[in-house]
Tab-separated table of C-alpha atoms in Angstrom:
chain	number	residue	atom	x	y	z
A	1	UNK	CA	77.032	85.603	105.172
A	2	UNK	CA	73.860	83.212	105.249
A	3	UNK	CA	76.206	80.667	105.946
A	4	UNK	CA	78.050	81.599	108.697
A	5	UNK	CA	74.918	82.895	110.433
A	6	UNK	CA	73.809	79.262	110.223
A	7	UNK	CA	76.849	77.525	111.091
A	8	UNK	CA	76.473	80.060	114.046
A	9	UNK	CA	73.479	78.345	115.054
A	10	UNK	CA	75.072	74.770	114.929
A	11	UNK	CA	78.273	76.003	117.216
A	12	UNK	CA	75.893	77.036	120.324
A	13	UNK	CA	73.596	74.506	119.880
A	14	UNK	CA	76.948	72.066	119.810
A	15	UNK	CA	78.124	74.482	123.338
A	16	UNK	CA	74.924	73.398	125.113
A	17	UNK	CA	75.364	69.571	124.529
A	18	UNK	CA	79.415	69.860	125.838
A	19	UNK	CA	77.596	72.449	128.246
A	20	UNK	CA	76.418	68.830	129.429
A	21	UNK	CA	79.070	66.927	129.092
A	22	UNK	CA	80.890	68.912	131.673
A	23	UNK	CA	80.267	67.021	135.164
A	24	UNK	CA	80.893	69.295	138.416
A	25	UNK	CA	82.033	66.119	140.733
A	26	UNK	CA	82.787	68.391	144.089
A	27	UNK	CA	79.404	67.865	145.217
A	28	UNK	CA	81.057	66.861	149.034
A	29	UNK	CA	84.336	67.969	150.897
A	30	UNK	CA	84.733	64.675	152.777
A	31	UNK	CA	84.138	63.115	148.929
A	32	UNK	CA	86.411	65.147	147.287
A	33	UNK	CA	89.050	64.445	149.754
A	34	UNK	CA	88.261	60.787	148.718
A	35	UNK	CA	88.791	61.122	145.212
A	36	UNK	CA	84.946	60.911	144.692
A	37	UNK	CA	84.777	57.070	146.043
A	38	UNK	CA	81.525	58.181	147.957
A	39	UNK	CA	78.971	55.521	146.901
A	40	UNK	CA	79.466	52.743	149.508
A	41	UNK	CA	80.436	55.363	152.185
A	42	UNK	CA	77.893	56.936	154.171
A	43	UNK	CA	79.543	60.149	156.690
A	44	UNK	CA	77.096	62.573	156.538
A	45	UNK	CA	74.496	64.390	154.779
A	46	UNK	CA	75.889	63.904	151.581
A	47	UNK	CA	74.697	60.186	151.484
A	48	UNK	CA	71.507	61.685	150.187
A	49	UNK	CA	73.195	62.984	147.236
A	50	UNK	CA	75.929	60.100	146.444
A	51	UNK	CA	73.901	57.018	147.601
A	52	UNK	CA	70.408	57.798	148.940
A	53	UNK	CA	70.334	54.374	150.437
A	54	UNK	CA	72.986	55.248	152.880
A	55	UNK	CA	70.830	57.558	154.449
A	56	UNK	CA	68.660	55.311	156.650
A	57	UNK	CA	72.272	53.589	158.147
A	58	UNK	CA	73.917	57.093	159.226
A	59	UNK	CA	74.815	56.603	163.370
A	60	UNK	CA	71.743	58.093	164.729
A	61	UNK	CA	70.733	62.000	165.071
A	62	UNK	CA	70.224	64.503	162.092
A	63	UNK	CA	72.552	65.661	159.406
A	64	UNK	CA	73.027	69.311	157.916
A	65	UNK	CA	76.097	69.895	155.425
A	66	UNK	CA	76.951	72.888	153.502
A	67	UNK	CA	79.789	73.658	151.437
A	68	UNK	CA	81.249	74.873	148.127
A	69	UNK	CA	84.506	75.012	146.058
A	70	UNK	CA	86.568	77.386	144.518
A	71	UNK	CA	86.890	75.920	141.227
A	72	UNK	CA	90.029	77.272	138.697
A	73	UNK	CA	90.615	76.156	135.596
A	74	UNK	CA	93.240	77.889	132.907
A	75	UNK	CA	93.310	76.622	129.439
A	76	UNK	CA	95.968	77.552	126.468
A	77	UNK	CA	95.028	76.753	122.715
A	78	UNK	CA	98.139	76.363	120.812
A	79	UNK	CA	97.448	77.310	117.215
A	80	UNK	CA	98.173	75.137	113.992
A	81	UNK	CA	97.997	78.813	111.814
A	82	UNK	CA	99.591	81.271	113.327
A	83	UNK	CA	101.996	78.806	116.384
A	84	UNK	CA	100.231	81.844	118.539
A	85	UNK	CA	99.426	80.510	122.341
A	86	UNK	CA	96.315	82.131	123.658
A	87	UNK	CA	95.315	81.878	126.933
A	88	UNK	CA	91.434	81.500	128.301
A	89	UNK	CA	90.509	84.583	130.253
A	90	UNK	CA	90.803	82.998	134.141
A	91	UNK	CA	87.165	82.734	135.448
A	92	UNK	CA	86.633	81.002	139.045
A	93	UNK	CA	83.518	78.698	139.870
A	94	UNK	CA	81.965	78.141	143.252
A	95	UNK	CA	79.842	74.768	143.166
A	96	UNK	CA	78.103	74.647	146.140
A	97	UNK	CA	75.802	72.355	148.295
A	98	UNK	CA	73.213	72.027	150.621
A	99	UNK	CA	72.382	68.400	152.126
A	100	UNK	CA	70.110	67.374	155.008
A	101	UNK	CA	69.469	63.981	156.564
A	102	UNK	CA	66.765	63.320	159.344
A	103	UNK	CA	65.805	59.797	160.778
A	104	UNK	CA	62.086	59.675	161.436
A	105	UNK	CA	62.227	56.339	163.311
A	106	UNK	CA	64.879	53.548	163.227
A	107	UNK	CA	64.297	52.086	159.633
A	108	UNK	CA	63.072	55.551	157.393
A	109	UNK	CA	64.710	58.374	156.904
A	110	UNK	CA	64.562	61.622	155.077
A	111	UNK	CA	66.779	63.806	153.265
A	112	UNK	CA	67.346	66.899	151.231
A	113	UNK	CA	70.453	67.458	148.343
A	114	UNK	CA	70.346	70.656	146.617
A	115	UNK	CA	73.598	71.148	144.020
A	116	UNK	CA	75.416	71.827	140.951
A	117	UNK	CA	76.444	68.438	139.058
A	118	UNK	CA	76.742	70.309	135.739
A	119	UNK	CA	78.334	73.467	134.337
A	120	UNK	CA	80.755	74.880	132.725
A	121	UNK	CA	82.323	78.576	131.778
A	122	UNK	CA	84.408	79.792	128.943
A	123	UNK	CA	85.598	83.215	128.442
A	124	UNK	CA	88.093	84.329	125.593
A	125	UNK	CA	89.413	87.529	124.393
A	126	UNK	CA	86.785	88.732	121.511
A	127	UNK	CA	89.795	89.296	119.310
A	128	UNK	CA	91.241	85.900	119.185
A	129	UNK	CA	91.417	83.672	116.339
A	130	UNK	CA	88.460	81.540	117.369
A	131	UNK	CA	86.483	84.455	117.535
A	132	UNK	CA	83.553	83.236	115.085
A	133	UNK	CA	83.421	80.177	117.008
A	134	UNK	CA	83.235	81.420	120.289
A	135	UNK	CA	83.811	84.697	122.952
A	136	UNK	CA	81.636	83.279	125.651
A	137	UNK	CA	79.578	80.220	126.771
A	138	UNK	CA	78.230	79.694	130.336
A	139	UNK	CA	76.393	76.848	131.897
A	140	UNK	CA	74.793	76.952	135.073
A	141	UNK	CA	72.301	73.877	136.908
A	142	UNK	CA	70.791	74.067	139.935
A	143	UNK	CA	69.363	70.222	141.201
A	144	UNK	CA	66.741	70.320	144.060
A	145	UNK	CA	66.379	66.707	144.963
A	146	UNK	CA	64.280	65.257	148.349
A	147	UNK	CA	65.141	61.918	149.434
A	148	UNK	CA	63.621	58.657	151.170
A	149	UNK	CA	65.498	55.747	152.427
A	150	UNK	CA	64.302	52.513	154.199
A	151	UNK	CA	66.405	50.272	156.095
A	152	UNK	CA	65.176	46.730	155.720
A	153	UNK	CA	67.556	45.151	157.935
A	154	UNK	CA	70.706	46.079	159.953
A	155	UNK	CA	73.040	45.443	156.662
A	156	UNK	CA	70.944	46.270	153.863
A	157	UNK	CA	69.222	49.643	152.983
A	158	UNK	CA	67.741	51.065	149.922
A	159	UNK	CA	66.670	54.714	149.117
A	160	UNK	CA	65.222	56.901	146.038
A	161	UNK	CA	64.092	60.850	145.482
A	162	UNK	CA	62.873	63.167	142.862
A	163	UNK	CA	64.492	65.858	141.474
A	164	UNK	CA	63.462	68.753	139.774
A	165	UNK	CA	66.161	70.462	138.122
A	166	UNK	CA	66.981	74.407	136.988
A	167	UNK	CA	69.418	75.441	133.764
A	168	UNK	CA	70.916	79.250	132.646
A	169	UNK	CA	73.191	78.887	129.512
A	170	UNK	CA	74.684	81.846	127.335
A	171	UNK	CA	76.058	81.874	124.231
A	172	UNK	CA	78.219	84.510	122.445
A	173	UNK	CA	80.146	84.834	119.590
A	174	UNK	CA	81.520	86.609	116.319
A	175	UNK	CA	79.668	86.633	113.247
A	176	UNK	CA	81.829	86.911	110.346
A	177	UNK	CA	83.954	90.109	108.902
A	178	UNK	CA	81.266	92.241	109.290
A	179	UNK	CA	81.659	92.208	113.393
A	180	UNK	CA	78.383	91.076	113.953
A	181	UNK	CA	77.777	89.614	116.905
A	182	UNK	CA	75.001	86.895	118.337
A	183	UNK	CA	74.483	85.826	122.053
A	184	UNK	CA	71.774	83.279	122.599
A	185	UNK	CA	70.587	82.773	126.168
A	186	UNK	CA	67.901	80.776	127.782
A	187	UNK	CA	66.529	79.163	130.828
A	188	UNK	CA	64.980	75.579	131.496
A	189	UNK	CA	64.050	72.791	134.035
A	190	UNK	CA	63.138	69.638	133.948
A	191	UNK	CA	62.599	65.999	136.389
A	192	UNK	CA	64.522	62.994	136.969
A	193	UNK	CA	65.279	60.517	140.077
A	194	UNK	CA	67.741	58.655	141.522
A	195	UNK	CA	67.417	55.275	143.761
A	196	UNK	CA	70.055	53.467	145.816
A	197	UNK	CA	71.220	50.429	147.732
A	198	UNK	CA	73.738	50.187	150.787
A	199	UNK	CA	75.044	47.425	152.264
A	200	UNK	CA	76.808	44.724	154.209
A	201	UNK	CA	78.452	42.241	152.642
A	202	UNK	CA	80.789	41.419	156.017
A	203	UNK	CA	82.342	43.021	158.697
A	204	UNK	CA	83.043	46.150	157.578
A	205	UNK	CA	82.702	45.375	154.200
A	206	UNK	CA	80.228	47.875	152.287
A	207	UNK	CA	78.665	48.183	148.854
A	208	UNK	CA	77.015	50.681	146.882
A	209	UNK	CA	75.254	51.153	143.996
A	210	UNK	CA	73.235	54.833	142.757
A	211	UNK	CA	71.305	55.884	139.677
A	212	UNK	CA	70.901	59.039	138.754
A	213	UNK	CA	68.403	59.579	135.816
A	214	UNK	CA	68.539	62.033	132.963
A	215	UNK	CA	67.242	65.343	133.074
A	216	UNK	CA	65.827	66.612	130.378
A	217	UNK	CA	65.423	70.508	129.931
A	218	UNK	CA	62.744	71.837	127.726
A	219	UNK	CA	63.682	75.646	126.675
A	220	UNK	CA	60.672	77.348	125.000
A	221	UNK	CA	61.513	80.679	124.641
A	222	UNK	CA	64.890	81.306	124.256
A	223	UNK	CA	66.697	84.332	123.594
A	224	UNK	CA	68.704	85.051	119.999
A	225	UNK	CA	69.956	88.188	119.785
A	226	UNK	CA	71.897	89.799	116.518
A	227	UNK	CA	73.699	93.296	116.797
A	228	UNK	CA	75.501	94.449	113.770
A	229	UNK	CA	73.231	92.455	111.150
A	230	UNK	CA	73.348	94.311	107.640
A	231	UNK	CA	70.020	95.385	106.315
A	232	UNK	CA	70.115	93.274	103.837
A	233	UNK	CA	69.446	89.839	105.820
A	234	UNK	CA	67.953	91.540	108.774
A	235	UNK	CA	64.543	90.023	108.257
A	236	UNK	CA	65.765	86.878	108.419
A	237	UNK	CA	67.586	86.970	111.396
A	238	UNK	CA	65.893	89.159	113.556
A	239	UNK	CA	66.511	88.998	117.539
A	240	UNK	CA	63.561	86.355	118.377
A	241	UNK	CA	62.704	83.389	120.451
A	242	UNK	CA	63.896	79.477	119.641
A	243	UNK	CA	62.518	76.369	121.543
A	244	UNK	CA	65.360	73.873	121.941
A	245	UNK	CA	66.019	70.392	124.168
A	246	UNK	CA	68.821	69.138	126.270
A	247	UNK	CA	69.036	66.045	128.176
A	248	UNK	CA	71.836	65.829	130.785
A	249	UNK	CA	72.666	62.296	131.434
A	250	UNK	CA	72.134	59.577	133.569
A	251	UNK	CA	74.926	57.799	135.492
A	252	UNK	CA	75.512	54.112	137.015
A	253	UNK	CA	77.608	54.543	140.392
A	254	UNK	CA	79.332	51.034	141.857
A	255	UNK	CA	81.417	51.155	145.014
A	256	UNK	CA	83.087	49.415	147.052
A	257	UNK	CA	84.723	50.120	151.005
A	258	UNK	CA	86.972	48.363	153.275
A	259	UNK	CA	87.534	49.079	156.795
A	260	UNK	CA	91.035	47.654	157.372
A	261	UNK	CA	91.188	48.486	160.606
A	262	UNK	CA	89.778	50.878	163.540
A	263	UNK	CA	91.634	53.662	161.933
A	264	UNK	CA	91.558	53.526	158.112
A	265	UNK	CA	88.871	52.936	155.110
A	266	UNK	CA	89.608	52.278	151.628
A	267	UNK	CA	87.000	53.093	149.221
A	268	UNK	CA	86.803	52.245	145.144
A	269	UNK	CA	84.098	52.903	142.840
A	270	UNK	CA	83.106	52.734	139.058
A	271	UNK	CA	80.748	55.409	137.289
A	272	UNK	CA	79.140	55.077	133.960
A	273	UNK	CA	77.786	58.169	132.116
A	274	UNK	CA	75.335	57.904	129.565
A	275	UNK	CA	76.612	60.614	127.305
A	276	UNK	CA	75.509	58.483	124.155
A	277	UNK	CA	71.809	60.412	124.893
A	278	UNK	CA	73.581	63.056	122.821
A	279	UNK	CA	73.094	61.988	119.185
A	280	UNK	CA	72.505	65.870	118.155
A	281	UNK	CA	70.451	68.773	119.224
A	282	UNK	CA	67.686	70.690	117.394
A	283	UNK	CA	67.118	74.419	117.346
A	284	UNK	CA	63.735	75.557	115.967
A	285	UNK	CA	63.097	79.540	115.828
A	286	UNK	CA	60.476	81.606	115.948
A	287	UNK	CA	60.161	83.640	112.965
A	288	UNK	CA	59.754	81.615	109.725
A	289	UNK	CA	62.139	82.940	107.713
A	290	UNK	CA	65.133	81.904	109.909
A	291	UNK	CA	66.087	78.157	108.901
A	292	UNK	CA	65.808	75.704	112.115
A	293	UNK	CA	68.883	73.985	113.290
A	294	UNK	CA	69.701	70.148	113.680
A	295	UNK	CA	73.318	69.689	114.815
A	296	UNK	CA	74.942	66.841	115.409
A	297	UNK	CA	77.029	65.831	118.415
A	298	UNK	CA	77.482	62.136	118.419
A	299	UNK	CA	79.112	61.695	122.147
A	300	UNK	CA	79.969	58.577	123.633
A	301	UNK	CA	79.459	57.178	127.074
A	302	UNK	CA	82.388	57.617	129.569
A	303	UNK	CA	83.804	56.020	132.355
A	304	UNK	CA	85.672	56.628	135.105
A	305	UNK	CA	87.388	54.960	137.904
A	306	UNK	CA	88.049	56.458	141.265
A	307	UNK	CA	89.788	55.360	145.029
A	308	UNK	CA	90.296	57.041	148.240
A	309	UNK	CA	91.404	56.702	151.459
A	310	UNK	CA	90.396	57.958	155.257
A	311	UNK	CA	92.764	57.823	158.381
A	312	UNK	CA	91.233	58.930	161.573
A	313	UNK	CA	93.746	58.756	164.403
A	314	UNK	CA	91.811	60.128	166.911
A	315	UNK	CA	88.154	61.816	167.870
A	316	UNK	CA	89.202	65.072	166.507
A	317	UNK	CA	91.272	65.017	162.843
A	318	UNK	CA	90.525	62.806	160.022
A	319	UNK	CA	92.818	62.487	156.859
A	320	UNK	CA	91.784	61.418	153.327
A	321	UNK	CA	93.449	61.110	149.590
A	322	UNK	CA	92.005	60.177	146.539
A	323	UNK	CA	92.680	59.547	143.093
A	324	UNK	CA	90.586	59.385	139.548
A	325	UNK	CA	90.501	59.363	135.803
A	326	UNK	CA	87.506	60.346	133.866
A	327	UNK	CA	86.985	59.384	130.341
A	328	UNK	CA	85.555	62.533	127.867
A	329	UNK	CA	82.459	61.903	125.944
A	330	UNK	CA	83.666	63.999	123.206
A	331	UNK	CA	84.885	62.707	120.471
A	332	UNK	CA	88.139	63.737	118.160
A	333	UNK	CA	86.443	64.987	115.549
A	334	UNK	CA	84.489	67.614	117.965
A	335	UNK	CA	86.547	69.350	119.735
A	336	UNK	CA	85.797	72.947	120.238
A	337	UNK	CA	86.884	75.824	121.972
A	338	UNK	CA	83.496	76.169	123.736
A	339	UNK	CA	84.775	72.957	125.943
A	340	UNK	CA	87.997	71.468	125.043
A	341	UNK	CA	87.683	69.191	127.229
A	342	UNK	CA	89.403	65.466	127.666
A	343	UNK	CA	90.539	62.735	129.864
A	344	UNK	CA	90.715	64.258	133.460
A	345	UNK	CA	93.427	62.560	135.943
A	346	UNK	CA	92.925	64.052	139.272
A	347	UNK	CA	94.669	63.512	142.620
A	348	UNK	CA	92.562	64.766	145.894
A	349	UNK	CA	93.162	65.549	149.265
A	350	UNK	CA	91.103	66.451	152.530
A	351	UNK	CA	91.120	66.536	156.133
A	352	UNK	CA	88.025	67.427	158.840
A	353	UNK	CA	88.272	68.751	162.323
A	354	UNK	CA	85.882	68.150	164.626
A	355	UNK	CA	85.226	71.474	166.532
A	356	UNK	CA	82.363	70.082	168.629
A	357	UNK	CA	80.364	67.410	169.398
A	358	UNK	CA	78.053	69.068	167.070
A	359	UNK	CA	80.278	70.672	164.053
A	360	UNK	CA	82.794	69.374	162.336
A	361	UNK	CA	84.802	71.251	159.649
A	362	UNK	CA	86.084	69.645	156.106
A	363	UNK	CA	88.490	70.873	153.667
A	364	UNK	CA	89.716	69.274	150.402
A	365	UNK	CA	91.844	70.135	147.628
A	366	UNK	CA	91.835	68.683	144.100
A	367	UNK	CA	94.277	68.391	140.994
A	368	UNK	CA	93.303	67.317	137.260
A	369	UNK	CA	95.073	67.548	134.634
A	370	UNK	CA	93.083	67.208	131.313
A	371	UNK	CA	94.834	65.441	128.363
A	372	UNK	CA	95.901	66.929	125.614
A	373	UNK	CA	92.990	67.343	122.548
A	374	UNK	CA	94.369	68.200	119.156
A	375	UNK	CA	91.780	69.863	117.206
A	376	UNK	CA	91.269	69.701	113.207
A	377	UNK	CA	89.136	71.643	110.868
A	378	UNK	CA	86.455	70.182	108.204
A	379	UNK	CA	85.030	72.676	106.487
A	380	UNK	CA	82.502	69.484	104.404
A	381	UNK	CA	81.199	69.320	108.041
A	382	UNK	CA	78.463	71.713	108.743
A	383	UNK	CA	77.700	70.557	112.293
A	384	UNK	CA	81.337	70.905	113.623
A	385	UNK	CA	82.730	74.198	114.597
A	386	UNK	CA	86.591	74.429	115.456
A	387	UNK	CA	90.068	75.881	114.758
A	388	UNK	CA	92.625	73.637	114.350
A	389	UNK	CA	95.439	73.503	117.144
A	390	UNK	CA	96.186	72.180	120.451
A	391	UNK	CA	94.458	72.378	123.797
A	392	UNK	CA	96.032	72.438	126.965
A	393	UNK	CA	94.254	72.931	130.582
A	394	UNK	CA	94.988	72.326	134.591
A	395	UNK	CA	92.569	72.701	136.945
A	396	UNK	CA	93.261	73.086	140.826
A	397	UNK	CA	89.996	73.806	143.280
A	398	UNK	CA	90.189	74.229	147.068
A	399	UNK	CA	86.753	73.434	148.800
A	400	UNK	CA	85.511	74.167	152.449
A	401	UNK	CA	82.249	72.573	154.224
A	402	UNK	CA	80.634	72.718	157.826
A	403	UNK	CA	78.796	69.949	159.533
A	404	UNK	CA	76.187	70.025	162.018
A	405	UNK	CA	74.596	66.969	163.586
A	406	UNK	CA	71.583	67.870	165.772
């Protein structure tokens, strides 16, 4: 029983690093439309999100854009034991954002993102044959970032902000035969920045390139709770505080656009995730008697590789596609039911009207399907926590924003 309270520990503290290594990319309908290929495309608001730089070369007046997406992700875990198919309980996300841009004269401008780049939700039946590994894990970020951006010449702009970031994360799970059950929960924030160029190369030619830092979240007094604990080990694991890090990770964004004529852009870009920050992740309780976690995670950095497309054929409808693949930090060897996660291949699509001179309405709609993760058991490996079997999920999210240039 010692035991599996322990390896208990090591599961959620290996939920909150894949917690992490879930990115929410639908920060932006006009971006989402576009596959992602934002960073060397500046539209609207959202430049002071994707590439801060942009902001100082938006066509002149100020920028407002708000928006969100009705994420939807089902997942089925095929079993190696039983050949049972169990399905994740269906849980809908709404990622949402907030950007403002405003040009104080004609080389500096200001700007405001606020957003949800990372997060995650998984829900499955208590009964099910993962049980001791996971019911329930939830991830939620909140990034407040405010934004500079200085044009030093009519084809070359840079830009930078700070941001000070929230986290909420819950843990829950099966403890053994003895239906026991733990939930940890917690709250955090932490600081990071981001900078950017924009550019000119030629005639409409553009370039970007952002950084977005790490973020790392200090929890102090987390929340373990035990129900169902027999007497026996109860003064060891009493319901108590835990102080714990995470550090969400920084990404390298390098794009590319192309306007091929009056009517249509092209737009590539690469992305680089530091996931590699994630060697392992300690857990260090309150009361004395309960032994301190160190799990390891061991992630890798990931790539990915997007491109979209915008056709405007006249002053009131624009059309856009997209395509990417995202590489998965996570590694064969840790795959979990708290984020099965994989390879993503998405296909996008979006389209704007413009209502007014002042609003303009956006819509997108994206499709990914996630590659197929096998999952094995090793029971000599403390720090993994699995069932072996096959994972399986399709994701489909509909997003709607509103514009307002003032």
């Amino acid at each position: 029983m010692k035991k599996i309270l322990l390896a208990v520990y090591l599961a959620s503290a290996a939920f909150l690093v894949q917690a992490g290594g879930f990115q929410v990319n639908t920060q932006g309908q006009k971006a989402l439309g576009m596959g992602g290929a934002f960073t060397a495309y500046n539209k609207d608001a959202s430049a002071a999100y994707f590439n801060p730089g942009a902001m100082a070369m938006l066509d002149s007046g100020r920028y407002l854009s708000v928006g969100s997406t009705l994420l939807m992700p089902r997942t089925k875990f095929l079993s190696n034991r039983t050949n049972a198919v169990t399905e994740m309980e269906g849980q809908n996300f709404f990622p949402s954002y907030l950007y403002v841009a405003v040009p104080l004269n004609e080389k500096i401008s200001v700007g405001l993102s606020v957003n949800s780049p990372f997060g995650l939700g998984t829900k499955w039946d208590d009964n099910w044959e993962g049980n001791a590994v996971t019911q329930e894990a939830n991830l939620k970020t909140f990034y407040v970032q405010p934004t500079v951006s200085y044009r030093f010449t009519q084809n070359f702009s840079f830009g930078a902000g700070l941001v000070y970031a929230y986290g909420d994360v819950l843990v829950r799970r099966r403890i053994g035969e003895f239906n026991s059950d733990v939930k940890l929960t917690g709250q955090a924030s932490g600081f990071g920045y981001n900078a950017g160029i924009f550019g000119k190369v030629k005639d409409e030619v553009f370039f970007g390139i952002t950084y977005r830092s790490g973020v790392k979240f200090n929890l102090d007094k987390g929340q373990a709770t035990f129900t169902n604990v027999p007497a026996s080990l109860s003064e060891r694991f009493p319901n108590q505080n835990f102080k714990s890090e995470l550090e969400l990770p920084s990404t390298l964004s390098v794009g590319f656009s192309n306007r091929i004529n009056s009517k249509t852009v092209l737009s590539f870009e690469f992305n680089l995730t530091g996931w590699s920050s994630y060697d392992s992740l300690n857990f260090n309780f309150e009361n004395q008697a309960t032994p301190d976690s160190r799990s390891g995670r061991r992630y890798e950095d990931a790539m990915s590789f997007r491109v979209g497309s915008e056709y405007t054929p006249n002053g009131k409808f624009a059309f856009r596609a997209g395509a990417f693949y995202d590489e998965t930090p996570v590694r064969d060897e840790y795959i979990s039911p708290d984020l099965p996660d994989g390879g993503r291949l998405g296909l996008t699509a979006g389209a704007s009207y413009r209502i007014s001179e002042r609003f303009e309405l956006d819509a997108a709609y994206v499709f990914e399907k996630v590659s197929e993760r096998r999952a094995t058991t090793d029971i000599s490996k403390v720090d993994i926590s699995s069932i072996a079997g096959t994972y399986r999920t399709l994701v489909n999210g509909i997003g709607l924003g509103l514009n307002y240039k003032f």
